[in-house]
mmCIF file of C-alpha atoms in Angstrom:
data_model
loop_
_atom_site.group_PDB
_atom_site.id
_atom_site.type_symbol
_atom_site.label_atom_id
_atom_site.label_comp_id
_atom_site.label_asym_id
_atom_site.label_seq_id
_atom_site.Cartn_x
_atom_site.Cartn_y
_atom_site.Cartn_z
ATOM 1 C CA MET A 170 173.593 -25.846 39.425
ATOM 2 C CA THR A 171 174.239 -27.566 42.826
ATOM 3 C CA ASN A 172 171.239 -29.424 44.522
ATOM 4 C CA PHE A 173 172.780 -27.805 47.598
ATOM 5 C CA ILE A 174 172.037 -31.889 48.795
ATOM 6 C CA ASP A 175 175.943 -32.898 50.485
ATOM 7 C CA THR A 176 177.626 -36.234 51.324
ATOM 8 C CA TYR A 177 180.107 -36.823 53.797
ATOM 9 C CA GLN A 178 181.597 -39.948 54.348
ATOM 10 C CA ILE A 179 182.032 -41.573 58.294
ATOM 11 C CA ASP A 180 184.071 -44.326 60.092
ATOM 12 C CA LYS A 181 181.637 -47.070 59.306
ATOM 13 C CA ASP A 182 182.696 -47.991 63.483
ATOM 14 C CA ILE A 183 179.920 -44.882 64.745
ATOM 15 C CA CYS A 184 177.437 -46.428 62.897
ATOM 16 C CA PHE A 185 177.781 -49.727 64.048
ATOM 17 C CA GLU A 186 177.869 -47.984 67.837
ATOM 18 C CA LEU A 187 174.775 -46.505 67.182
ATOM 19 C CA ILE A 188 172.882 -48.980 66.429
ATOM 20 C CA LYS A 189 174.295 -51.038 69.692
ATOM 21 C CA TYR A 190 172.525 -48.051 70.651
ATOM 22 C CA HIS A 191 169.667 -48.115 69.701
ATOM 23 C CA HIS A 192 169.463 -51.605 70.823
ATOM 24 C CA LYS A 193 170.444 -50.912 74.620
ATOM 25 C CA ASN A 194 168.357 -48.159 74.803
ATOM 26 C CA SER A 195 164.980 -48.315 76.990
ATOM 27 C CA GLU A 196 164.187 -45.098 78.755
ATOM 28 C CA TYR A 197 163.695 -43.237 74.875
ATOM 29 C CA LYS A 198 162.933 -45.824 72.673
ATOM 30 C CA HIS A 199 159.318 -45.607 71.211
ATOM 31 C CA VAL A 200 157.379 -46.139 68.315
ATOM 32 C CA GLY A 201 158.306 -43.354 64.993
ATOM 33 C CA MET A 202 155.728 -40.296 64.760
ATOM 34 C CA THR A 203 154.902 -37.387 62.154
ATOM 35 C CA THR A 204 153.688 -33.615 62.858
ATOM 36 C CA ASP A 205 150.214 -33.244 61.386
ATOM 37 C CA ASN A 206 149.403 -30.187 60.180
ATOM 38 C CA ASN A 207 147.525 -28.852 63.732
ATOM 39 C CA GLY A 208 151.684 -29.937 65.582
ATOM 40 C CA LEU A 209 149.939 -32.893 67.333
ATOM 41 C CA SER A 210 152.063 -36.176 67.403
ATOM 42 C CA THR A 211 150.299 -38.356 66.095
ATOM 43 C CA VAL A 212 151.722 -42.788 64.795
ATOM 44 C CA ASP A 213 150.473 -43.526 61.330
ATOM 45 C CA LYS A 214 153.086 -46.537 59.788
ATOM 46 C CA ASP A 215 151.387 -46.072 56.883
ATOM 47 C CA VAL A 216 153.007 -42.367 56.451
ATOM 48 C CA LYS A 217 156.282 -43.259 59.367
ATOM 49 C CA ASP A 218 157.113 -47.349 59.978
ATOM 50 C CA SER A 219 159.840 -47.173 62.610
ATOM 51 C CA VAL A 220 161.082 -47.923 66.254
ATOM 52 C CA ASP A 221 162.990 -44.370 67.152
ATOM 53 C CA VAL A 222 165.246 -44.026 69.974
ATOM 54 C CA GLU A 223 165.921 -39.614 70.486
ATOM 55 C CA PHE A 224 169.404 -38.920 73.030
ATOM 56 C CA TYR A 225 169.755 -35.595 73.356
ATOM 57 C CA ASN A 226 173.081 -33.025 72.265
ATOM 58 C CA SER A 227 173.247 -32.841 75.941
ATOM 59 C CA SER A 228 174.032 -35.942 76.089
ATOM 60 C CA ASN A 229 177.538 -37.503 78.329
ATOM 61 C CA ASP A 230 177.561 -40.986 76.082
ATOM 62 C CA GLU A 231 180.759 -41.313 74.763
ATOM 63 C CA THR A 232 178.833 -42.309 71.407
ATOM 64 C CA ILE A 233 177.168 -39.865 71.100
ATOM 65 C CA ARG A 234 179.465 -37.440 72.165
ATOM 66 C CA TYR A 235 181.740 -38.693 69.860
ATOM 67 C CA PHE A 236 179.420 -38.880 66.641
ATOM 68 C CA PHE A 237 178.285 -34.604 67.751
ATOM 69 C CA LYS A 238 181.807 -33.993 67.100
ATOM 70 C CA ILE A 239 182.048 -36.335 63.495
ATOM 71 C CA LEU A 240 178.214 -34.210 62.700
ATOM 72 C CA THR A 241 179.888 -30.581 63.328
ATOM 73 C CA GLU A 242 183.334 -31.378 61.184
ATOM 74 C CA ALA A 243 180.984 -31.877 57.912
ATOM 75 C CA VAL A 244 178.010 -29.058 58.601
ATOM 76 C CA LEU A 245 180.983 -27.240 59.086
ATOM 77 C CA ARG A 246 182.454 -27.863 55.789
ATOM 78 C CA TYR A 247 178.802 -27.024 55.195
ATOM 79 C CA MET A 248 178.199 -24.357 56.300
ATOM 80 C CA GLU A 249 182.101 -23.287 54.556
ATOM 81 C CA LYS A 250 181.249 -24.352 51.472
ATOM 82 C CA TYR A 251 177.436 -22.414 50.684
ATOM 83 C CA TYR A 252 178.500 -19.817 52.546
ATOM 84 C CA ILE A 253 176.233 -20.055 55.409
ATOM 85 C CA SER A 254 177.134 -17.235 58.443
ATOM 86 C CA ALA A 255 174.273 -17.711 60.709
ATOM 87 C CA GLY A 256 175.343 -19.207 63.783
ATOM 88 C CA LEU A 257 172.797 -23.502 63.516
ATOM 89 C CA ARG A 258 173.137 -25.506 66.806
ATOM 90 C CA THR A 259 171.372 -28.842 66.681
ATOM 91 C CA SER A 260 167.914 -29.273 67.527
ATOM 92 C CA ILE A 261 168.031 -31.053 70.740
ATOM 93 C CA THR A 262 166.435 -34.044 70.292
ATOM 94 C CA ASN A 263 167.887 -36.545 67.316
ATOM 95 C CA LEU A 264 166.920 -39.983 66.141
ATOM 96 C CA ILE A 265 168.136 -42.679 65.600
ATOM 97 C CA GLN A 266 165.346 -44.984 64.628
ATOM 98 C CA TYR A 267 165.350 -48.157 62.631
ATOM 99 C CA TYR A 268 162.310 -49.432 60.185
ATOM 100 C CA PRO A 269 161.739 -52.776 59.357
ATOM 101 C CA PRO A 270 161.672 -54.458 56.316
ATOM 102 C CA GLY A 271 158.288 -52.853 54.544
ATOM 103 C CA GLY A 272 158.435 -50.188 56.850
ATOM 104 C CA GLY A 273 159.783 -46.366 56.649
ATOM 105 C CA TYR A 274 158.922 -42.865 56.041
ATOM 106 C CA LYS A 275 157.050 -43.555 53.523
ATOM 107 C CA SER A 276 155.495 -40.360 52.514
ATOM 108 C CA TRP A 277 156.530 -37.233 51.231
ATOM 109 C CA HIS A 278 157.915 -34.192 53.633
ATOM 110 C CA CYS A 279 159.866 -32.026 54.110
ATOM 111 C CA GLU A 280 161.545 -30.789 58.107
ATOM 112 C CA ARG A 281 159.210 -27.033 57.897
ATOM 113 C CA SER A 282 156.371 -27.685 57.913
ATOM 114 C CA SER A 283 155.506 -25.890 60.008
ATOM 115 C CA THR A 284 155.820 -22.633 62.598
ATOM 116 C CA ARG A 285 156.487 -25.720 65.086
ATOM 117 C CA TYR A 286 160.025 -26.278 62.836
ATOM 118 C CA ALA A 287 160.556 -22.618 62.093
ATOM 119 C CA LYS A 288 164.323 -22.505 63.428
ATOM 120 C CA ARG A 289 165.066 -25.781 61.387
ATOM 121 C CA GLN A 290 167.812 -24.262 58.281
ATOM 122 C CA LEU A 291 168.847 -28.123 57.507
ATOM 123 C CA ALA A 292 168.758 -32.091 57.592
ATOM 124 C CA TYR A 293 171.125 -34.232 58.217
ATOM 125 C CA MET A 294 170.928 -37.929 58.006
ATOM 126 C CA VAL A 295 173.152 -41.043 58.629
ATOM 127 C CA TYR A 296 172.192 -44.333 56.785
ATOM 128 C CA LEU A 297 173.804 -47.274 59.873
ATOM 129 C CA ASN A 298 173.651 -49.898 57.355
ATOM 130 C CA ASP A 299 173.797 -51.081 53.437
ATOM 131 C CA VAL A 300 170.143 -51.476 52.382
ATOM 132 C CA PRO A 301 170.606 -52.628 48.542
ATOM 133 C CA ASP A 302 167.414 -52.081 48.035
ATOM 134 C CA GLY A 303 166.562 -49.281 49.746
ATOM 135 C CA GLY A 304 167.691 -44.862 50.336
ATOM 136 C CA THR A 305 166.711 -41.605 50.151
ATOM 137 C CA GLU A 306 164.658 -40.100 47.102
ATOM 138 C CA TRP A 307 164.198 -35.850 46.865
ATOM 139 C CA LEU A 308 160.477 -34.838 44.878
ATOM 140 C CA HIS A 309 161.993 -31.750 42.960
ATOM 141 C CA GLN A 310 165.840 -32.741 43.163
ATOM 142 C CA ASN A 311 165.062 -36.079 41.070
ATOM 143 C CA PHE A 312 167.569 -37.403 42.742
ATOM 144 C CA LYS A 313 167.817 -40.859 44.990
ATOM 145 C CA LEU A 314 170.621 -41.979 47.538
ATOM 146 C CA GLU A 315 171.279 -45.317 48.357
ATOM 147 C CA ALA A 316 171.639 -46.530 51.545
ATOM 148 C CA LYS A 317 176.143 -47.373 52.339
ATOM 149 C CA VAL A 318 176.716 -47.593 55.759
ATOM 150 C CA GLY A 319 178.791 -44.102 57.024
ATOM 151 C CA THR A 320 177.576 -41.729 54.438
ATOM 152 C CA LEU A 321 176.302 -38.268 56.457
ATOM 153 C CA VAL A 322 173.598 -35.990 54.414
ATOM 154 C CA ILE A 323 172.820 -33.384 54.660
ATOM 155 C CA TRP A 324 170.823 -30.658 53.380
ATOM 156 C CA PRO A 325 168.491 -27.661 53.467
ATOM 157 C CA SER A 326 165.275 -28.130 55.141
ATOM 158 C CA ASP A 327 162.765 -26.717 53.087
ATOM 159 C CA PHE A 328 159.987 -27.552 50.996
ATOM 160 C CA THR A 329 162.426 -26.947 48.622
ATOM 161 C CA HIS A 330 163.265 -30.102 49.180
ATOM 162 C CA THR A 331 160.960 -32.558 49.906
ATOM 163 C CA HIS A 332 161.936 -36.790 50.337
ATOM 164 C CA ARG A 333 160.699 -39.862 51.437
ATOM 165 C CA GLY A 334 162.573 -43.438 52.087
ATOM 166 C CA ILE A 335 162.717 -45.219 49.677
ATOM 167 C CA ILE A 336 160.281 -48.300 50.674
ATOM 168 C CA SER A 337 162.669 -52.042 51.151
ATOM 169 C CA LYS A 338 160.762 -54.962 51.105
ATOM 170 C CA ASP A 339 163.945 -57.595 53.001
ATOM 171 C CA HIS A 340 166.397 -55.147 54.344
ATOM 172 C CA GLY A 341 165.879 -53.082 57.693
ATOM 173 C CA LYS A 342 167.503 -49.924 57.938
ATOM 174 C CA TYR A 343 169.021 -47.774 60.272
ATOM 175 C CA ILE A 344 170.266 -44.140 60.614
ATOM 176 C CA VAL A 345 170.771 -41.476 62.458
ATOM 177 C CA THR A 346 168.960 -38.140 61.687
ATOM 178 C CA GLY A 347 168.640 -34.769 63.164
ATOM 179 C CA TRP A 348 167.977 -30.959 62.325
ATOM 180 C CA PHE A 349 171.053 -27.662 62.776
ATOM 181 C CA GLU A 350 167.945 -24.432 63.865
ATOM 182 C CA ILE A 351 169.519 -21.181 63.718
ATOM 183 C CA GLN A 352 170.293 -20.135 66.930
#
């Protein structure tokens, strides 16, 4: 039986360019936030400790546009494999996140946890650097994935795929993450 958590490999060069984009961006950079049960965005470093840079699917930045091209190719393969016929598009807002040593998304969560996120069908994440003692784990699948540069992961957004970051005490971790929503 499949766990519906699929991985794809992307070129490391785009990963390094996305890290550079995170470093140079100041306009859309902020402390990582989560959404509580009332739909309010909050900062709680016991839950999520990160520095996030938002980027948008309407971006004119060459690196971002190229990333979306690669991401589109992967999700089309995923959709074909699982016979998903609904029209999907990336959410307007996507994130490049930096988790410092000891930081991360520490709590179990899913990507469609409230009506605010009801359109989310799939989640995606790309590891932008190697983190030998970090990665991601999915609760119900009893599945762990090590953070390896260039690994793109796509999975269902619902409670069936509750997950959290594996926290590295010694290494920082960069990821890109976002969602595919039904059109």
